Amino acid sequence: MYVAVKGGERAIKNAHALLAEKRRGDTAVSEVGVDQIREQLSLAVDRVMAEGSLYDRDLAALAVKQARGDLVEAIFLLRAYRTTLPRFGSSQPVDTAQMQVRRRISATYKDVPGGQLLGPTFDYTHRLLDTNLAMPAEGPAETSAETASFTGTCPKVLSFLEKEGLLPPEEGGDSPPGDLTRQPLELPAGRDIRLQNLARADEGLLLALAYSSQRGFGATHPFVGELRMGEVEVFFTPEELAFPVLVGEVTLTECESVNQFTGGKDRPASFTRGYGLAFGENERKALSMAIVDRALRSGDFDEEVRGPAQNEEFVLYHSDNVEASGFVQHIKLPHYVDFQADLALVRALRARTDKERGNAASDE
Amino acid sequence: MPPATNETDSQSTDQKVVSYNFAYLDEQTKRTIRRSILKAVAIPGYQAPFGGREMPMPYGWGTGGIQVSAAILGKNDVFKVIDQGSDDTTNAVSIRAFFARVAGVRTTTTTAEADIIQTRHRIPEQPLREGQIMVYQVPIPEPLRWMEPSEVETRTMHALEEYGVMHVKLYEDIARHGDIATSFDYPVLVNQRYVMSPSPLPKFDNPKMDQCPALQLFGAGREKRIYAIPPYTAVKSLDFEDYPFAVQHWDKPCAICGATDSYLDEIITDDAGTRMFVCSDTDYCGRRANENRSTP
């Protein structure tokens, strides 16, 4: 005799216990520390901070550990925590021109004031597996004077184009920027909302959209005007004080792309800009974001919308991996009731067809 | 083996998490959600945008319903959660445990006892009463979405009451299949104005929404929309005069309680594909089975 399914509660408990066991792995291998993840898997931590929209290296590292290395899951953990935090105000806008750069390159000029600074990049590594890394190094690694971090500021590359009048400067509005985490997305979105959306967006999606745009689905040929990574100071003006107070510094990656614009009605030929900004060392993300930001500005420049990367509604509604991952995966939840409804429908439609065929056969 | 737990109170209140506000969301957020609920109640069937928050469950797991429940739960409310009609499906267990934990409210599986019933895909068989609130989890709030993917377009269509495409879709079903080929999430017209998605309920449940004495609230977390049907509101399933709306029916009664008026789940019981049909509403089925036993 069939008995209605019960015991969901115990099944869930057991699943959680199994998950904890798998997370720990073979207990003969020492457990990874959150500090090790923070220090040695720092790019994973940076991605989780950027898409989790929360700058906290320790919590991001904890999320990576708890999620067994699944970064989208870790991003979700951080987001769910972030949403419970009180808001006590907004910082001053950070000034990336004052960034203490650790990496700074321009693809548009051979040399620029401040110079080209490669920094810690994979760009020119040969992708050969380094078997030496399989064994722990003995003793602390040496840091030579030459590899010690450059610290200093350097001017924004695109400011030279702005001075020449070839690139319109970006103007901030008077109204405070919107906040997607407090207000629902409404279209058409302003550029503030678009940029916030892209800054939280899934890196993989932005990469694919940027790529599609470069390949011709809404072609924009971008130049990397400047890509910089380093630390910026964050200032906050408390209500009870009339002056800004330094509250800390954050690592940011910023990309400004330059696109040709041949001019339009009442507008002379000039260049246009795409903008990308992400927490941490997040170069692929910042670059992709700049390309997609520029693609989404098609309307501003009377350009034909030909590709998905130019479609604001398409990009903004599908960019969030916490939303996307949830909705795609929810189909594994029970759908017995709806499936039963479809079963009944398909059977009824088939019965109707069979009956009609039978009638047709007897008519012959 | 873990000790058997009480089915009614799935998590005792002493496990209540103290670091979160009552019902998890902060009061400010609850207020913004309540404002959207009030707007939704004032315009039956209209999808009111709300500032949805990330919840500690994934989108698609009922975050919209959970936020609506969190915004309206009071300390003395009795809370019931069903998924597929059952209190014991894993996600219903999980959501019930969540509120028992973060709000310490009393939970129940008995429909008549509940003040608030959060549901996915079903309306209980037992008629709802005044004072009760149904909270529906909604994946896609937009009934026109399969005809028009753009949200900008569909909002305009609702504003202009431009629902021709929906009727054309239903008509095309009849032309192609001889019948309306929508068996769940069957569109309804609310208060003679807004076409509304009833969430993926089987169309069997659609008539229960019409003139229902309970307040019905719909929450779509990912899409950040709330909509509502106030008590005693007209809810009409779309149809044609010559193809009137009809609900599913089964040739057999429930194999456990013998009900002939309930929605049945089909269970495959052996490798040969033998099937049996039982009530999807486990509370309804269980109570009927008990009554059958006590009155032989």
PDB file of C-alpha atoms in Angstrom, chain B residues 34-205:
ATOM      1  CA  ARG B  34       3.486  46.476   2.913  1.00  0.00           C
ATOM      2  CA  ARG B  35       3.113  49.680   0.920  1.00  0.00           C
ATOM      3  CA  SER B  36       3.386  47.662  -2.300  1.00  0.00           C
ATOM      4  CA  ILE B  37       0.876  45.149  -0.925  1.00  0.00           C
ATOM      5  CA  LEU B  38      -1.579  47.965  -0.172  1.00  0.00           C
ATOM      6  CA  LYS B  39      -1.162  49.312  -3.678  1.00  0.00           C
ATOM      7  CA  ALA B  40      -1.697  45.824  -5.096  1.00  0.00           C
ATOM      8  CA  VAL B  41      -4.856  45.331  -3.019  1.00  0.00           C
ATOM      9  CA  ALA B  42      -6.165  48.717  -4.150  1.00  0.00           C
ATOM     10  CA  ILE B  43      -5.729  47.767  -7.830  1.00  0.00           C
ATOM     11  CA  PRO B  44      -6.716  44.082  -8.017  1.00  0.00           C
ATOM     12  CA  GLY B  45      -4.599  42.140 -10.502  1.00  0.00           C
ATOM     13  CA  TYR B  46      -2.127  44.987 -11.111  1.00  0.00           C
ATOM     14  CA  GLN B  47       1.539  44.034 -10.756  1.00  0.00           C
ATOM     15  CA  ALA B  48       3.017  46.498  -8.278  1.00  0.00           C
ATOM     16  CA  PRO B  49       6.838  46.733  -8.371  1.00  0.00           C
ATOM     17  CA  PHE B  50       8.555  46.393  -5.000  1.00  0.00           C
ATOM     18  CA  GLY B  51      12.113  46.694  -3.762  1.00  0.00           C
ATOM     19  CA  GLY B  52      12.733  42.970  -3.393  1.00  0.00           C
ATOM     20  CA  ARG B  53      15.598  41.847  -1.216  1.00  0.00           C
ATOM     21  CA  GLU B  54      17.978  38.958  -1.479  1.00  0.00           C
ATOM     22  CA  MET B  55      16.749  36.228   0.800  1.00  0.00           C
ATOM     23  CA  PRO B  56      18.757  33.354   2.252  1.00  0.00           C
ATOM     24  CA  MET B  57      17.004  30.989  -0.188  1.00  0.00           C
ATOM     25  CA  PRO B  58      17.558  30.988  -3.942  1.00  0.00           C
ATOM     26  CA  TYR B  59      15.327  32.872  -6.340  1.00  0.00           C
ATOM     27  CA  GLY B  60      12.813  30.339  -7.623  1.00  0.00           C
ATOM     28  CA  TRP B  61      12.442  28.796  -4.159  1.00  0.00           C
ATOM     29  CA  GLY B  62       9.653  31.151  -3.177  1.00  0.00           C
ATOM     30  CA  THR B  63      11.515  34.322  -2.221  1.00  0.00           C
ATOM     31  CA  GLY B  64       8.580  36.504  -3.315  1.00  0.00           C
ATOM     32  CA  GLY B  65       6.101  34.602  -1.175  1.00  0.00           C
ATOM     33  CA  ILE B  66       8.578  34.503   1.687  1.00  0.00           C
ATOM     34  CA  GLN B  67       9.018  38.285   1.601  1.00  0.00           C
ATOM     35  CA  VAL B  68       5.249  38.844   1.511  1.00  0.00           C
ATOM     36  CA  SER B  69       4.782  36.438   4.431  1.00  0.00           C
ATOM     37  CA  ALA B  70       7.617  38.091   6.354  1.00  0.00           C
ATOM     38  CA  ALA B  71       6.018  41.507   5.825  1.00  0.00           C
ATOM     39  CA  ILE B  72       2.567  40.483   7.078  1.00  0.00           C
ATOM     40  CA  LEU B  73       3.321  37.890   9.784  1.00  0.00           C
ATOM     41  CA  GLY B  74       2.368  38.863  13.312  1.00  0.00           C
ATOM     42  CA  LYS B  75       3.597  37.182  16.471  1.00  0.00           C
ATOM     43  CA  ASN B  76       0.269  35.431  17.102  1.00  0.00           C
ATOM     44  CA  ASP B  77      -0.341  34.253  13.552  1.00  0.00           C
ATOM     45  CA  VAL B  78      -0.472  30.567  12.742  1.00  0.00           C
ATOM     46  CA  PHE B  79       1.448  29.753   9.595  1.00  0.00           C
ATOM     47  CA  LYS B  80       1.027  26.939   7.086  1.00  0.00           C
ATOM     48  CA  VAL B  81       3.198  26.200   4.062  1.00  0.00           C
ATOM     49  CA  ILE B  82       2.344  23.879   1.204  1.00  0.00           C
ATOM     50  CA  ASP B  83       4.144  22.956  -1.977  1.00  0.00           C
ATOM     51  CA  GLN B  84       2.282  20.852  -4.541  1.00  0.00           C
ATOM     52  CA  GLY B  85      -0.572  20.755  -2.028  1.00  0.00           C
ATOM     53  CA  SER B  86       1.540  19.001   0.559  1.00  0.00           C
ATOM     54  CA  ASP B  87       3.005  20.214   3.857  1.00  0.00           C
ATOM     55  CA  ASP B  88       5.739  17.608   3.650  1.00  0.00           C
ATOM     56  CA  THR B  89       7.480  18.349   0.372  1.00  0.00           C
ATOM     57  CA  THR B  90      11.058  19.383   1.041  1.00  0.00           C
ATOM     58  CA  ASN B  91      10.743  23.064   0.218  1.00  0.00           C
ATOM     59  CA  ALA B  92       7.548  23.470   2.235  1.00  0.00           C
ATOM     60  CA  VAL B  93       9.354  21.899   5.189  1.00  0.00           C
ATOM     61  CA  SER B  94      12.266  24.254   4.659  1.00  0.00           C
ATOM     62  CA  ILE B  95      10.165  27.454   4.460  1.00  0.00           C
ATOM     63  CA  ARG B  96       8.067  26.450   7.486  1.00  0.00           C
ATOM     64  CA  ALA B  97      11.242  25.763   9.456  1.00  0.00           C
ATOM     65  CA  PHE B  98      12.650  29.132   8.380  1.00  0.00           C
ATOM     66  CA  PHE B  99       9.726  31.078   9.819  1.00  0.00           C
ATOM     67  CA  ALA B 100       9.549  28.937  12.918  1.00  0.00           C
ATOM     68  CA  ARG B 101      13.212  29.851  13.375  1.00  0.00           C
ATOM     69  CA  VAL B 102      13.327  33.562  12.503  1.00  0.00           C
ATOM     70  CA  ALA B 103       9.843  34.509  13.732  1.00  0.00           C
ATOM     71  CA  GLY B 104       9.065  31.830  16.295  1.00  0.00           C
ATOM     72  CA  VAL B 105       5.493  31.680  15.011  1.00  0.00           C
ATOM     73  CA  ARG B 106       3.258  28.687  15.526  1.00  0.00           C
ATOM     74  CA  THR B 107       3.046  26.514  12.433  1.00  0.00           C
ATOM     75  CA  THR B 108       0.361  24.083  11.420  1.00  0.00           C
ATOM     76  CA  THR B 109      -0.516  21.677   8.662  1.00  0.00           C
ATOM     77  CA  THR B 110      -4.256  22.096   9.223  1.00  0.00           C
ATOM     78  CA  THR B 111      -5.801  24.437   6.665  1.00  0.00           C
ATOM     79  CA  ALA B 112      -8.636  25.623   8.922  1.00  0.00           C
ATOM     80  CA  GLU B 113      -6.235  26.550  11.753  1.00  0.00           C
ATOM     81  CA  ALA B 114      -3.924  28.693   9.641  1.00  0.00           C
ATOM     82  CA  ASP B 115      -4.065  32.485   9.497  1.00  0.00           C
ATOM     83  CA  ILE B 116      -1.533  32.691   6.687  1.00  0.00           C
ATOM     84  CA  ILE B 117      -1.025  29.952   4.114  1.00  0.00           C
ATOM     85  CA  GLN B 118       1.985  30.217   1.842  1.00  0.00           C
ATOM     86  CA  THR B 119       1.679  28.039  -1.204  1.00  0.00           C
ATOM     87  CA  ARG B 120       3.358  26.928  -4.361  1.00  0.00           C
ATOM     88  CA  HIS B 121       1.195  25.513  -7.163  1.00  0.00           C
ATOM     89  CA  ARG B 122      -1.989  24.687  -5.187  1.00  0.00           C
ATOM     90  CA  ILE B 123      -4.946  26.106  -3.282  1.00  0.00           C
ATOM     91  CA  PRO B 124      -6.142  23.872  -0.435  1.00  0.00           C
ATOM     92  CA  GLU B 125      -9.271  21.797  -1.100  1.00  0.00           C
ATOM     93  CA  GLN B 126     -10.954  23.022   2.065  1.00  0.00           C
ATOM     94  CA  PRO B 127     -12.690  26.336   1.277  1.00  0.00           C
ATOM     95  CA  LEU B 128     -10.870  29.340   2.722  1.00  0.00           C
ATOM     96  CA  ARG B 129     -12.573  31.626   5.192  1.00  0.00           C
ATOM     97  CA  GLU B 130     -12.647  35.325   5.949  1.00  0.00           C
ATOM     98  CA  GLY B 131      -9.565  36.537   7.765  1.00  0.00           C
ATOM     99  CA  GLN B 132      -7.247  34.023   6.170  1.00  0.00           C
ATOM    100  CA  ILE B 133      -4.500  35.175   3.801  1.00  0.00           C
ATOM    101  CA  MET B 134      -3.169  33.083   0.935  1.00  0.00           C
ATOM    102  CA  VAL B 135       0.384  33.912  -0.120  1.00  0.00           C
ATOM    103  CA  TYR B 136       1.338  32.570  -3.531  1.00  0.00           C
ATOM    104  CA  GLN B 137       4.902  32.047  -4.734  1.00  0.00           C
ATOM    105  CA  VAL B 138       5.130  33.337  -8.289  1.00  0.00           C
ATOM    106  CA  PRO B 139       7.887  32.555 -10.800  1.00  0.00           C
ATOM    107  CA  ILE B 140       6.728  34.673 -13.782  1.00  0.00           C
ATOM    108  CA  PRO B 141       4.100  37.264 -12.796  1.00  0.00           C
ATOM    109  CA  GLU B 142       3.459  38.422 -16.349  1.00  0.00           C
ATOM    110  CA  PRO B 143       0.625  36.481 -18.045  1.00  0.00           C
ATOM    111  CA  LEU B 144       1.555  37.985 -21.426  1.00  0.00           C
ATOM    112  CA  ARG B 145       5.227  37.010 -21.177  1.00  0.00           C
ATOM    113  CA  TRP B 146       5.046  34.033 -23.582  1.00  0.00           C
ATOM    114  CA  MET B 147       3.509  36.255 -26.233  1.00  0.00           C
ATOM    115  CA  GLU B 148       5.667  39.328 -25.588  1.00  0.00           C
ATOM    116  CA  PRO B 149       9.098  38.944 -23.960  1.00  0.00           C
ATOM    117  CA  SER B 150       9.608  42.657 -23.295  1.00  0.00           C
ATOM    118  CA  GLU B 151       8.533  43.995 -19.916  1.00  0.00           C
ATOM    119  CA  VAL B 152       8.351  47.533 -21.337  1.00  0.00           C
ATOM    120  CA  GLU B 153       5.810  46.307 -23.902  1.00  0.00           C
ATOM    121  CA  THR B 154       3.700  44.209 -21.533  1.00  0.00           C
ATOM    122  CA  ARG B 155       3.348  47.014 -18.988  1.00  0.00           C
ATOM    123  CA  THR B 156       2.029  49.228 -21.776  1.00  0.00           C
ATOM    124  CA  MET B 157      -0.354  46.493 -22.905  1.00  0.00           C
ATOM    125  CA  HIS B 158      -1.788  46.222 -19.368  1.00  0.00           C
ATOM    126  CA  ALA B 159      -2.126  49.995 -19.115  1.00  0.00           C
ATOM    127  CA  LEU B 160      -4.087  50.087 -22.373  1.00  0.00           C
ATOM    128  CA  GLU B 161      -6.030  46.920 -21.525  1.00  0.00           C
ATOM    129  CA  GLU B 162      -4.686  45.503 -24.761  1.00  0.00           C
ATOM    130  CA  TYR B 163      -5.335  41.795 -24.262  1.00  0.00           C
ATOM    131  CA  GLY B 164      -6.073  40.699 -27.814  1.00  0.00           C
ATOM    132  CA  VAL B 165      -2.917  38.571 -28.051  1.00  0.00           C
ATOM    133  CA  MET B 166      -4.084  36.446 -25.140  1.00  0.00           C
ATOM    134  CA  HIS B 167      -7.389  35.671 -26.786  1.00  0.00           C
ATOM    135  CA  VAL B 168      -5.629  34.986 -30.079  1.00  0.00           C
ATOM    136  CA  LYS B 169      -3.335  32.540 -28.268  1.00  0.00           C
ATOM    137  CA  LEU B 170      -6.294  30.688 -26.764  1.00  0.00           C
ATOM    138  CA  TYR B 171      -8.046  30.712 -30.127  1.00  0.00           C
ATOM    139  CA  GLU B 172      -4.979  29.311 -31.889  1.00  0.00           C
ATOM    140  CA  ASP B 173      -4.867  26.500 -29.322  1.00  0.00           C
ATOM    141  CA  ILE B 174      -8.423  25.559 -30.263  1.00  0.00           C
ATOM    142  CA  ALA B 175      -7.690  25.810 -33.989  1.00  0.00           C
ATOM    143  CA  ARG B 176      -4.620  23.603 -33.641  1.00  0.00           C
ATOM    144  CA  HIS B 177      -5.505  21.146 -30.887  1.00  0.00           C
ATOM    145  CA  GLY B 178      -9.264  21.352 -30.722  1.00  0.00           C
ATOM    146  CA  ASP B 179      -9.046  22.659 -27.170  1.00  0.00           C
ATOM    147  CA  ILE B 180      -7.303  25.277 -25.038  1.00  0.00           C
ATOM    148  CA  ALA B 181      -3.944  23.634 -24.389  1.00  0.00           C
ATOM    149  CA  THR B 182      -3.189  25.392 -21.117  1.00  0.00           C
ATOM    150  CA  SER B 183      -3.536  23.144 -18.099  1.00  0.00           C
ATOM    151  CA  PHE B 184      -1.844  25.274 -15.444  1.00  0.00           C
ATOM    152  CA  ASP B 185      -1.046  28.963 -14.996  1.00  0.00           C
ATOM    153  CA  TYR B 186      -4.321  29.497 -16.825  1.00  0.00           C
ATOM    154  CA  PRO B 187      -4.914  33.252 -17.300  1.00  0.00           C
ATOM    155  CA  VAL B 188      -7.693  34.991 -15.406  1.00  0.00           C
ATOM    156  CA  LEU B 189      -9.375  38.379 -15.601  1.00  0.00           C
ATOM    157  CA  VAL B 190      -9.486  40.065 -12.195  1.00  0.00           C
ATOM    158  CA  ASN B 191     -12.233  42.509 -11.298  1.00  0.00           C
ATOM    159  CA  GLN B 192     -13.070  42.883 -15.019  1.00  0.00           C
ATOM    160  CA  ARG B 193      -9.859  44.812 -15.592  1.00  0.00           C
ATOM    161  CA  TYR B 194      -6.458  43.116 -15.345  1.00  0.00           C
ATOM    162  CA  VAL B 195      -5.436  39.849 -16.968  1.00  0.00           C
ATOM    163  CA  MET B 196      -3.440  38.064 -14.290  1.00  0.00           C
ATOM    164  CA  SER B 197      -1.299  34.980 -13.913  1.00  0.00           C
ATOM    165  CA  PRO B 198      -2.680  32.821 -11.104  1.00  0.00           C
ATOM    166  CA  SER B 199       0.888  31.446 -10.653  1.00  0.00           C
ATOM    167  CA  PRO B 200       1.369  27.882 -11.904  1.00  0.00           C
ATOM    168  CA  LEU B 201      -1.772  26.524 -10.251  1.00  0.00           C
ATOM    169  CA  PRO B 202      -3.460  23.727 -12.145  1.00  0.00           C
ATOM    170  CA  LYS B 203      -6.536  25.272 -13.741  1.00  0.00           C
ATOM    171  CA  PHE B 204      -8.489  22.990 -11.386  1.00  0.00           C
ATOM    172  CA  ASP B 205      -7.852  25.603  -8.679  1.00  0.00           C
TER     173      ASP B 205
END
